[in-house]
Coordinates of C-alpha atoms in Angstrom, one line a residue:
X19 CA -17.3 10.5 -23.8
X20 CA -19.5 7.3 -23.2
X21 CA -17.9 4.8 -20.5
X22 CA -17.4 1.4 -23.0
X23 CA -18.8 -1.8 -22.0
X24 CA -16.7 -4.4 -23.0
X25 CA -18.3 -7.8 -24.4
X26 CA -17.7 -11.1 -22.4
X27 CA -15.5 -12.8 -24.8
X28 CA -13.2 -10.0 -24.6
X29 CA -13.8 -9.4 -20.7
X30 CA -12.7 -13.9 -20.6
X31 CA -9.5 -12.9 -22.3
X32 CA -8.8 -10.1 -20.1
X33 CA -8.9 -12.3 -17.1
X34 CA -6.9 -15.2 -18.8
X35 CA -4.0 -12.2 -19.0
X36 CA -4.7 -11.3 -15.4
X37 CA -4.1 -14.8 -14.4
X38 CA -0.7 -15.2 -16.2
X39 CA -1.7 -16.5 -20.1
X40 CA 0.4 -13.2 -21.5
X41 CA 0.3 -14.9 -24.8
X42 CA -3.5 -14.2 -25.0
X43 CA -2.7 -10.5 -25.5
X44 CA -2.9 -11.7 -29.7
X45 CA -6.2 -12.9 -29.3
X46 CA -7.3 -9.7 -28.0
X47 CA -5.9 -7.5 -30.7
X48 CA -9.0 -9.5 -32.9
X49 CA -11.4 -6.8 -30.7
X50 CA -10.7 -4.2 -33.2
X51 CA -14.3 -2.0 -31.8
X52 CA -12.0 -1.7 -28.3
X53 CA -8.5 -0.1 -29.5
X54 CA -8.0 1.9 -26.1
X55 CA -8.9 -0.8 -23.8
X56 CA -6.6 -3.5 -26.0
X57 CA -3.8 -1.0 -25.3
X58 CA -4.3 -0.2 -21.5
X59 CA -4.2 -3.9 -20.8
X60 CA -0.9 -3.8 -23.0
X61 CA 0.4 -1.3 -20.8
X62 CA -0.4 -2.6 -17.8
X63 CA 1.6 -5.7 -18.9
X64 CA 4.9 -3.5 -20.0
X65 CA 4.8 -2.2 -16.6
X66 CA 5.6 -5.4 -14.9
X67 CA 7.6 -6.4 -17.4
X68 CA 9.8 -3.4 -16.5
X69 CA 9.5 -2.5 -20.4
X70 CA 9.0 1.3 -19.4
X71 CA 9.4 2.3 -23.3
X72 CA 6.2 0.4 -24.5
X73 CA 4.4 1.3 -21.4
X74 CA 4.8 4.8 -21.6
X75 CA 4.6 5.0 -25.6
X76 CA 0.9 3.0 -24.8
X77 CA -0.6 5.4 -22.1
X78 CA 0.6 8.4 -24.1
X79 CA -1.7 7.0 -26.5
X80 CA -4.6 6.6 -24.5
X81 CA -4.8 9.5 -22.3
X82 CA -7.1 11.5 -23.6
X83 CA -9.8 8.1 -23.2
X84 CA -9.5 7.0 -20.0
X85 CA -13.4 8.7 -19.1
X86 CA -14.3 5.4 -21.2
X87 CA -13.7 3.2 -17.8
X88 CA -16.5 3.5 -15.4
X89 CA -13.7 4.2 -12.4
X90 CA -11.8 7.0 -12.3
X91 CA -9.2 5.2 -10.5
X92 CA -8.3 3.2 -13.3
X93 CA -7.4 6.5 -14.9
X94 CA -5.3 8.0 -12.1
X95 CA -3.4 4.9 -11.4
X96 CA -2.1 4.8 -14.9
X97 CA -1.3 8.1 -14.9
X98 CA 0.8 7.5 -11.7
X99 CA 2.6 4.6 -13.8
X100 CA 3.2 7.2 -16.2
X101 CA 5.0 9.7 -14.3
X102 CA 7.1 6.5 -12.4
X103 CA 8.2 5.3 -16.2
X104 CA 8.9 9.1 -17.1
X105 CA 11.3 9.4 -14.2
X106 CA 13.1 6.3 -15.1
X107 CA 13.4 7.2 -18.9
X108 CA 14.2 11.1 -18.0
X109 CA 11.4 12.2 -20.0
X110 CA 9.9 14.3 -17.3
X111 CA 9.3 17.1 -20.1
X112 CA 7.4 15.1 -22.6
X113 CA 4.8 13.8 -20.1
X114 CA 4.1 17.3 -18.1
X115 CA 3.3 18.2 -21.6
X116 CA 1.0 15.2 -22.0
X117 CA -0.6 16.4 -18.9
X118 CA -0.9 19.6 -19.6
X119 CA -2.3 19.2 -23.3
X120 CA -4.9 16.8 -21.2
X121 CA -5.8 19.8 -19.1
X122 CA -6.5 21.8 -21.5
X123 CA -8.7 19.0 -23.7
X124 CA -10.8 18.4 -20.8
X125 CA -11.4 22.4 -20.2
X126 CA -12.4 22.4 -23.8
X127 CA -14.6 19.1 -24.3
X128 CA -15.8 19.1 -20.6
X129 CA -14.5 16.4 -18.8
X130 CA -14.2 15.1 -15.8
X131 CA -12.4 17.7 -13.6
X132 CA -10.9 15.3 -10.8
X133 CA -9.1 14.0 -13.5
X134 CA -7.6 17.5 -14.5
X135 CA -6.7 17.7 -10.7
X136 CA -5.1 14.6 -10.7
X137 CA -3.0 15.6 -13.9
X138 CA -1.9 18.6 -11.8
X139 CA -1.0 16.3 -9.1
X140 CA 1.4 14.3 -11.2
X141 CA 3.0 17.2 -12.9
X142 CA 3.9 18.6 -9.9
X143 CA 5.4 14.9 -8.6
X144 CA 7.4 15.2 -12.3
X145 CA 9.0 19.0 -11.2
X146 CA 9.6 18.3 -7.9
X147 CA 10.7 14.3 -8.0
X148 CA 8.5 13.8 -5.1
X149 CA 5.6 11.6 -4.8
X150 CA 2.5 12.7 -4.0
X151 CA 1.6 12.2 -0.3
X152 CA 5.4 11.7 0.5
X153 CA 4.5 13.8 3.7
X154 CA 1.8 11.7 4.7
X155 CA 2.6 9.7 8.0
X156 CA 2.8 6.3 6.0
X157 CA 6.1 7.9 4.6
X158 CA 7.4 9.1 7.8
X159 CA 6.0 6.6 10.5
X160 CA 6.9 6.3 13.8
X161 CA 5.5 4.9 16.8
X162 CA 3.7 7.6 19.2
X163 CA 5.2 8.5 22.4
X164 CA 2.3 7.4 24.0
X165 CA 1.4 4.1 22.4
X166 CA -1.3 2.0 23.7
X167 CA -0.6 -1.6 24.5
X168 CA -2.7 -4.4 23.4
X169 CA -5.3 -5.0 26.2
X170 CA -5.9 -1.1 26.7
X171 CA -7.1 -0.4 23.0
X172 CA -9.2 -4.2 23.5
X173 CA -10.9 -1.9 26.6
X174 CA -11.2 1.2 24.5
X175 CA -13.2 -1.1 21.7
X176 CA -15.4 -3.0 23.9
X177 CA -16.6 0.4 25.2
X178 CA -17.6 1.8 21.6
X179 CA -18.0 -1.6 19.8
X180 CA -21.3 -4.1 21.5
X181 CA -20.6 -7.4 21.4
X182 CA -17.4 -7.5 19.9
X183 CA -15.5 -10.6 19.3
X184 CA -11.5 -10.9 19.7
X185 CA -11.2 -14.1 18.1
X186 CA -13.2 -13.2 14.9
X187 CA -11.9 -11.9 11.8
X188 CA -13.8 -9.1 12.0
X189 CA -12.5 -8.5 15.7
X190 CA -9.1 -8.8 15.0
X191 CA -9.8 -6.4 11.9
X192 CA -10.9 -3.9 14.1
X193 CA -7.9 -4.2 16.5
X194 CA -5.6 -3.6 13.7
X195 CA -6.9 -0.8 12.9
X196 CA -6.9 0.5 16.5
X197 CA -3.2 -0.4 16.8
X198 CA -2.7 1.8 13.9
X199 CA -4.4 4.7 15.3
X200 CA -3.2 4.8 18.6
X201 CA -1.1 1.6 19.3
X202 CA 2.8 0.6 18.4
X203 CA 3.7 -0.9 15.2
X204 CA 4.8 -4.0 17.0
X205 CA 1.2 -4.4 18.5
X206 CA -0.3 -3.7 15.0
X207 CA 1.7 -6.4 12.9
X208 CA 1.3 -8.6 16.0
X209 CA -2.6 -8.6 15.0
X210 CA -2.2 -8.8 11.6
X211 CA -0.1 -12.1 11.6
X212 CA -3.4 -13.6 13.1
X213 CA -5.4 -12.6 10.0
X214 CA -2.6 -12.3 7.6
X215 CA -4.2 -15.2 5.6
X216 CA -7.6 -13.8 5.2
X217 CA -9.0 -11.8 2.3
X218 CA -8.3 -8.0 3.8
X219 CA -9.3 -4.8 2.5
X220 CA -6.3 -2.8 0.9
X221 CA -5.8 -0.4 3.7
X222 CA -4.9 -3.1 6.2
X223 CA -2.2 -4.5 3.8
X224 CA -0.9 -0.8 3.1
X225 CA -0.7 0.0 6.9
X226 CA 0.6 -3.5 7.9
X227 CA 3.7 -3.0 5.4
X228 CA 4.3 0.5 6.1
X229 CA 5.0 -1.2 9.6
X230 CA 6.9 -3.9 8.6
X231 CA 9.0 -1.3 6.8
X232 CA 9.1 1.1 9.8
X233 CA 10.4 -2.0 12.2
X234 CA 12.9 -2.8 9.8
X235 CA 11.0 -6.6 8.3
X236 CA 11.6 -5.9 4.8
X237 CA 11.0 -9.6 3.8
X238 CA 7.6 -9.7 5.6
X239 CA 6.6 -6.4 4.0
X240 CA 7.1 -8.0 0.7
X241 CA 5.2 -10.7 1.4
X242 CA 2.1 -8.2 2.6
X243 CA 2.7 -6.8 -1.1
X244 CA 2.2 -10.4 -2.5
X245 CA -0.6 -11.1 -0.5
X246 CA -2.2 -7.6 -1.6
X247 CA -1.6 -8.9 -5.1
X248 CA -2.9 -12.2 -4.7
X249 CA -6.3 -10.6 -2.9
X250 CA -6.6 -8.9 -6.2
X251 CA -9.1 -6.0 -4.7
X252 CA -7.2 -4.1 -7.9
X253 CA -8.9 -6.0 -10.0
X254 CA -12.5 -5.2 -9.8
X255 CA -12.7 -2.2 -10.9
X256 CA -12.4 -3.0 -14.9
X257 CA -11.4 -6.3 -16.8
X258 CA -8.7 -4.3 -18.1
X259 CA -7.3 -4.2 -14.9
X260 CA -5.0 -7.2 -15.4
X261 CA -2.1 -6.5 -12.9
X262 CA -1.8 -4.5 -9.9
X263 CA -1.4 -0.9 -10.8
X264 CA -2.5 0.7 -8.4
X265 CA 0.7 -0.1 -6.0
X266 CA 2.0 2.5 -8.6
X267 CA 0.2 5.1 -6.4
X268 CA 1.7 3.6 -3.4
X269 CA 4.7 6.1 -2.4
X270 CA 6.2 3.6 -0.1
X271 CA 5.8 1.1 -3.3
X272 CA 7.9 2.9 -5.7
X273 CA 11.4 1.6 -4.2
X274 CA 10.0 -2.0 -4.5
X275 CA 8.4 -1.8 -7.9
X276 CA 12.1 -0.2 -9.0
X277 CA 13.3 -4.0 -7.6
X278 CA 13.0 -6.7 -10.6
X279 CA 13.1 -9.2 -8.1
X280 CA 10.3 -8.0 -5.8
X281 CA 8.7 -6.9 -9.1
X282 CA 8.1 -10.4 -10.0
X283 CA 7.1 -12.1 -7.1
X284 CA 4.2 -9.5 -6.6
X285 CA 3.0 -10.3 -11.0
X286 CA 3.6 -14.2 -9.9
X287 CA 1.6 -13.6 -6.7
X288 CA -1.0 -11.3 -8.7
X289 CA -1.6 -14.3 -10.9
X290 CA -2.9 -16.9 -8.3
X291 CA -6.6 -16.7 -8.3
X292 CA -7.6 -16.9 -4.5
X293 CA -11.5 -17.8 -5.6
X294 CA -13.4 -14.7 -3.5
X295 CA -12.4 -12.3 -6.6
X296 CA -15.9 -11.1 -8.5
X297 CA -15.9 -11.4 -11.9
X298 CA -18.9 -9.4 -13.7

């Protein structure tokens, strides 16, 4: 199966829909040679719409296609959004069977095996109601015994890291990420709130609401979600990604994405365009 590359007018409409302008979804039903990336944009868009029905019914459709994106991510994280809309519609049955059907077309055609793995994955989140990477410490976080104050870990990073500057992005970036290794989760949001209005890399918005959660700032952590949605690193990896899908992979996510509320502010936040996203 040939990855699809999708024309610019079709590509323009995709990121009108990513930035809010739902009613061009009719104008790209006219791109007739592109039926499975029409519907995995109108998926993504019943997702966060909380219209689990159409979402499901759409990815059902397009399973077997998804080696026609370039990433395999954009595969996987739909899939994850399938087994989350499953659970809420108690049709566990009918999508381990999608999965499993899947398996086998992939073992007979060739395909790509990671994506037979990741099936397996999900059907064994669908039979046991547990996400996958539940055990992970992100799901179970608590501050070590030992944690490392502020000024230590700054010692530990000057020895391993030349020239390093505290006050830089960069800097700070890298203290983060040493809180979150060896410091408290006090320390680590502490940093963050100094670079909270940059453009960060997903892993630093995961970890720095998987504190916020852990120290009991629910509010905050939602607003680490929005501004995760509003960096729109989700986005690059297709046109057809036009809303955040891969929080749907996210197991600390999943009781926030159940949340119509929440659900909302992170598709309002997902459509504010901060100008740094690359658009090919």
């Amino acid at each position: 199966m040939d990855v699809v590359k999708l024309p610019k007018k079709f590509r323009e409409v995709c990121y009108a829909i990513t930035d809010g302008h739902d009613e061009m979804l009719e104008t790209l039903e006219s791109f007739s040679k592109y039926p499975h990336q029409i519907t995995a944009v109108k998926a993504e868009v019943a997702y966060y719409n909380m219209d689990y029905e159409n979402a499901l019914k759409y990815d059902l459709d397009i399973l077997p296609f998804f080696d026609e994106w370039y990433y395999s991510n954009v595969g996987d994280e739909h899939m994850a959004a399938m087994s989350f809309a499953a659970i809420k519609l108690q049709r566990e049955a009918q999508v381990i069977e999608a999965f499993t059907l899947e398996q086998e077309r992939i073992r007979s055609e060739g395909g790509t095996q990671s994506r037979s793995n990741y099936c397996e994955i999900m059907k064994s989140y669908l039979q046991k109601g547990t996400m996958p990477f539940s055990d992970r410490d992100e799901m179970h976080y608590h501050d070590p015994a030992d944690g490392k104050d502020i000024e230590e870990l700054c010692q530990e990073l000057k020895t391993k890291v030349k020239k390093i500057d505290f006050d830089s992005v960069d800097g700070k970036t890298k203290l983060f990420h040493a809180c979150c290794s060896s410091g408290t989760a006090k320390e680590a949001v502490k940093v963050y709130e100094q670079i909270s209005n940059e453009r960060l890399s997903e892993l630093v918005y995961e970890n720095a609401i998987v504190r916020y959660l852990y120290l009991g700032e629910r509010e905050k952590a939602i607003q680490t979600m929005e501004r995760m949605a509003t960096a729109r690193l989700w986005s690059v990896a297709a046109p057809t990604q036009v809303r955040p899908m891969r929080f749907f992979k996210l197991p600390f996510m999943h009781a926030f994405l159940d949340n119509e509320e929440v659900l909302k502010r992170i598709r309002d936040a997902a459509y504010i365009d901060n100008g740094t996203v690359i658009r090919k």
